[in-house]
mmCIF file of C-alpha atoms in Angstrom:
data_model
loop_
_atom_site.group_PDB
_atom_site.id
_atom_site.type_symbol
_atom_site.label_atom_id
_atom_site.label_comp_id
_atom_site.label_asym_id
_atom_site.label_seq_id
_atom_site.Cartn_x
_atom_site.Cartn_y
_atom_site.Cartn_z
ATOM 1 C CA MET A 13 25.221 163.985 -61.335
ATOM 2 C CA THR A 14 23.645 161.627 -63.879
ATOM 3 C CA ALA A 15 19.938 161.488 -64.689
ATOM 4 C CA VAL A 16 19.661 158.147 -62.862
ATOM 5 C CA GLU A 17 21.335 159.594 -59.747
ATOM 6 C CA THR A 18 19.003 162.587 -59.879
ATOM 7 C CA ILE A 19 15.980 160.301 -60.117
ATOM 8 C CA GLN A 20 17.217 158.130 -57.254
ATOM 9 C CA THR A 21 17.801 161.117 -54.958
ATOM 10 C CA GLY A 22 14.583 162.932 -55.939
ATOM 11 C CA PRO A 23 11.057 162.398 -54.627
ATOM 12 C CA ALA A 24 9.990 158.796 -54.142
ATOM 13 C CA ASP A 25 6.849 159.134 -56.244
ATOM 14 C CA LEU A 26 5.618 161.116 -59.200
ATOM 15 C CA SER A 27 1.912 161.757 -59.533
ATOM 16 C CA ILE A 28 0.155 160.583 -62.658
ATOM 17 C CA SER A 29 -0.960 164.158 -63.240
ATOM 18 C CA ALA A 30 2.627 165.446 -63.100
ATOM 19 C CA LEU A 31 3.856 162.714 -65.437
ATOM 20 C CA LEU A 32 1.051 163.370 -67.912
ATOM 21 C CA THR A 33 1.761 167.099 -67.768
ATOM 22 C CA ARG A 34 5.439 166.452 -68.538
ATOM 23 C CA LEU A 35 4.434 164.089 -71.348
ATOM 24 C CA ALA A 36 2.078 166.715 -72.770
ATOM 25 C CA ASP A 37 4.768 169.397 -72.546
ATOM 26 C CA THR A 38 7.217 167.123 -74.362
ATOM 27 C CA LEU A 39 4.648 166.439 -77.072
ATOM 28 C CA ASP A 40 4.036 170.200 -77.350
ATOM 29 C CA GLY A 41 7.714 170.695 -78.156
ATOM 30 C CA LEU A 42 7.826 167.809 -80.621
ATOM 31 C CA ALA A 43 4.706 169.004 -82.428
ATOM 32 C CA ALA A 44 6.151 172.514 -82.705
ATOM 33 C CA ARG A 45 9.506 171.231 -83.973
ATOM 34 C CA THR A 46 7.796 168.953 -86.499
ATOM 35 C CA PHE A 47 5.657 171.843 -87.741
ATOM 36 C CA GLN A 48 8.770 174.006 -88.157
ATOM 37 C CA MET A 49 10.582 171.215 -90.024
ATOM 38 C CA GLN A 50 7.571 170.740 -92.287
ATOM 39 C CA ASP A 51 7.377 174.459 -92.978
ATOM 40 C CA ASP A 52 11.120 174.745 -93.676
ATOM 41 C CA LEU A 53 11.131 171.688 -95.928
ATOM 42 C CA GLY A 54 8.078 172.942 -97.816
ATOM 43 C CA ASN A 55 9.739 176.310 -98.392
ATOM 44 C CA PHE A 56 12.944 174.623 -99.520
ATOM 45 C CA LEU A 57 11.149 172.377 -102.000
ATOM 46 C CA THR A 58 9.091 175.287 -103.325
ATOM 47 C CA GLN A 59 12.247 177.316 -103.956
ATOM 48 C CA ALA A 60 14.069 174.344 -105.473
ATOM 49 C CA GLY A 61 11.504 173.890 -108.219
ATOM 50 C CA HIS A 62 9.006 171.140 -108.767
ATOM 51 C CA PRO A 63 9.179 168.560 -105.970
ATOM 52 C CA SER A 64 9.120 164.922 -107.001
ATOM 53 C CA ARG A 65 6.307 162.552 -106.038
ATOM 54 C CA ALA A 66 8.628 160.900 -103.506
ATOM 55 C CA GLN A 67 9.369 164.277 -101.908
ATOM 56 C CA LEU A 68 5.663 165.067 -101.751
ATOM 57 C CA ARG A 69 4.974 161.688 -100.096
ATOM 58 C CA GLU A 70 7.663 162.448 -97.518
ATOM 59 C CA LEU A 71 6.025 165.811 -96.836
ATOM 60 C CA GLN A 72 2.695 164.047 -96.395
ATOM 61 C CA GLY A 73 4.340 161.611 -93.994
ATOM 62 C CA LEU A 74 5.803 164.498 -92.016
ATOM 63 C CA ASP A 75 2.381 166.155 -91.941
ATOM 64 C CA LEU A 76 0.865 162.914 -90.600
ATOM 65 C CA ILE A 77 3.502 162.802 -87.850
ATOM 66 C CA HIS A 78 2.783 166.437 -86.973
ATOM 67 C CA GLN A 79 -0.985 165.871 -86.809
ATOM 68 C CA THR A 80 -0.551 162.699 -84.738
ATOM 69 C CA LEU A 81 1.758 164.491 -82.279
ATOM 70 C CA ASP A 82 -0.743 167.318 -82.045
ATOM 71 C CA ASP A 83 -3.590 164.880 -81.260
ATOM 72 C CA LEU A 84 -1.474 163.059 -78.661
ATOM 73 C CA ARG A 85 -0.474 166.401 -77.123
ATOM 74 C CA ALA A 86 -4.107 167.435 -76.742
ATOM 75 C CA ALA A 87 -5.049 164.045 -75.277
ATOM 76 C CA ALA A 88 -2.164 164.176 -72.788
ATOM 77 C CA HIS A 89 -3.189 167.640 -71.586
ATOM 78 C CA LEU A 90 -6.779 166.458 -71.134
ATOM 79 C CA ALA A 91 -5.577 163.380 -69.245
ATOM 80 C CA ALA A 92 -3.296 165.485 -67.023
ATOM 81 C CA ASP A 93 -6.194 167.764 -66.113
ATOM 82 C CA ALA A 94 -8.437 164.782 -65.321
ATOM 83 C CA ALA A 95 -5.712 163.017 -63.316
ATOM 84 C CA GLY A 96 -5.220 166.148 -61.212
ATOM 85 C CA ARG A 97 -8.876 165.893 -60.181
ATOM 86 C CA ASN A 98 -8.745 162.088 -59.756
ATOM 87 C CA ASP A 99 -11.431 162.024 -62.389
ATOM 88 C CA HIS A 100 -12.210 160.101 -65.536
ATOM 89 C CA ILE A 101 -11.585 161.509 -68.982
ATOM 90 C CA ASP A 102 -14.649 162.800 -70.796
ATOM 91 C CA ILE A 103 -14.677 160.573 -73.883
ATOM 92 C CA VAL A 104 -16.753 163.076 -75.889
ATOM 93 C CA ALA A 105 -14.305 165.890 -75.094
ATOM 94 C CA LEU A 106 -11.410 163.641 -76.081
ATOM 95 C CA ALA A 107 -13.102 162.635 -79.340
ATOM 96 C CA ASP A 108 -13.709 166.307 -80.149
ATOM 97 C CA LEU A 109 -10.002 167.111 -79.653
ATOM 98 C CA LEU A 110 -8.718 164.425 -82.007
ATOM 99 C CA ARG A 111 -8.429 165.337 -85.694
ATOM 100 C CA LEU A 112 -7.122 162.032 -87.075
ATOM 101 C CA GLU A 113 -9.380 159.022 -87.345
ATOM 102 C CA SER A 114 -6.445 156.743 -86.592
ATOM 103 C CA CYS A 115 -5.880 158.527 -83.268
ATOM 104 C CA ARG A 116 -9.577 158.283 -82.437
ATOM 105 C CA ILE A 117 -9.487 154.537 -83.012
ATOM 106 C CA ALA A 118 -6.219 154.046 -81.120
ATOM 107 C CA LEU A 119 -7.149 156.176 -78.109
ATOM 108 C CA LEU A 120 -10.896 155.648 -77.853
ATOM 109 C CA GLN A 121 -11.169 152.008 -78.873
ATOM 110 C CA GLY A 122 -7.649 150.743 -78.273
ATOM 111 C CA GLY A 123 -5.397 149.099 -80.786
ATOM 112 C CA GLU A 124 -2.210 150.840 -81.826
ATOM 113 C CA ALA A 125 -2.472 149.151 -85.224
ATOM 114 C CA ALA A 126 -4.661 152.084 -86.261
ATOM 115 C CA LEU A 127 -1.638 154.362 -86.187
ATOM 116 C CA GLU A 128 0.302 151.986 -88.402
ATOM 117 C CA GLU A 129 -2.529 151.759 -90.931
ATOM 118 C CA GLU A 130 -2.818 155.515 -91.476
ATOM 119 C CA ARG A 131 -1.541 156.353 -94.927
ATOM 120 C CA PRO A 132 -0.687 159.876 -96.005
ATOM 121 C CA CYS A 133 -3.094 160.992 -98.696
ATOM 122 C CA GLY A 134 -4.616 164.115 -100.182
ATOM 123 C CA GLU A 135 -2.977 167.362 -101.104
ATOM 124 C CA VAL A 136 0.233 168.483 -99.441
ATOM 125 C CA ASP A 137 0.048 171.869 -97.765
ATOM 126 C CA LEU A 138 3.393 173.524 -98.522
ATOM 127 C CA PHE A 139 2.516 176.510 -96.320
#
C-alpha cells in the first residue's frame, strides 16, 4: 500500500494538534541528527588538523541550521499543546523559547526573510 493509499483510506481529518505534534516530532529528529552531524564533523576536522576558513564557515552554517531547527521544534511543541486546548499561543512563552533573533522575527512578527538574512558569525564550537 502506498502512502497516498494509506492517507486516502485513513481518517477523514487530522486535528491541528496532531499535525503540529507530528511536525514537532519530525523537527526533534532533524535537530538531533543535525547536532550529531555537527559533532561528528567537528571531531573529524579537529583530528584532521587545522580546518580552513571555508570549513569553519560550513560548520557555522550547520550550527545555524541546528539552532533554527531547535527553535522551530520548541515552537511546534508549544503550538501543539495550545492547539490541543483550542487556545492561543502565549507570545511571551514563545519568545522565551526562541534562541535566534531571526526565528523571533520570523515567528513573532512574520516575514520569512529574517531566516534568509541570518549569517553565521562568531566562534565555532567544535564540541
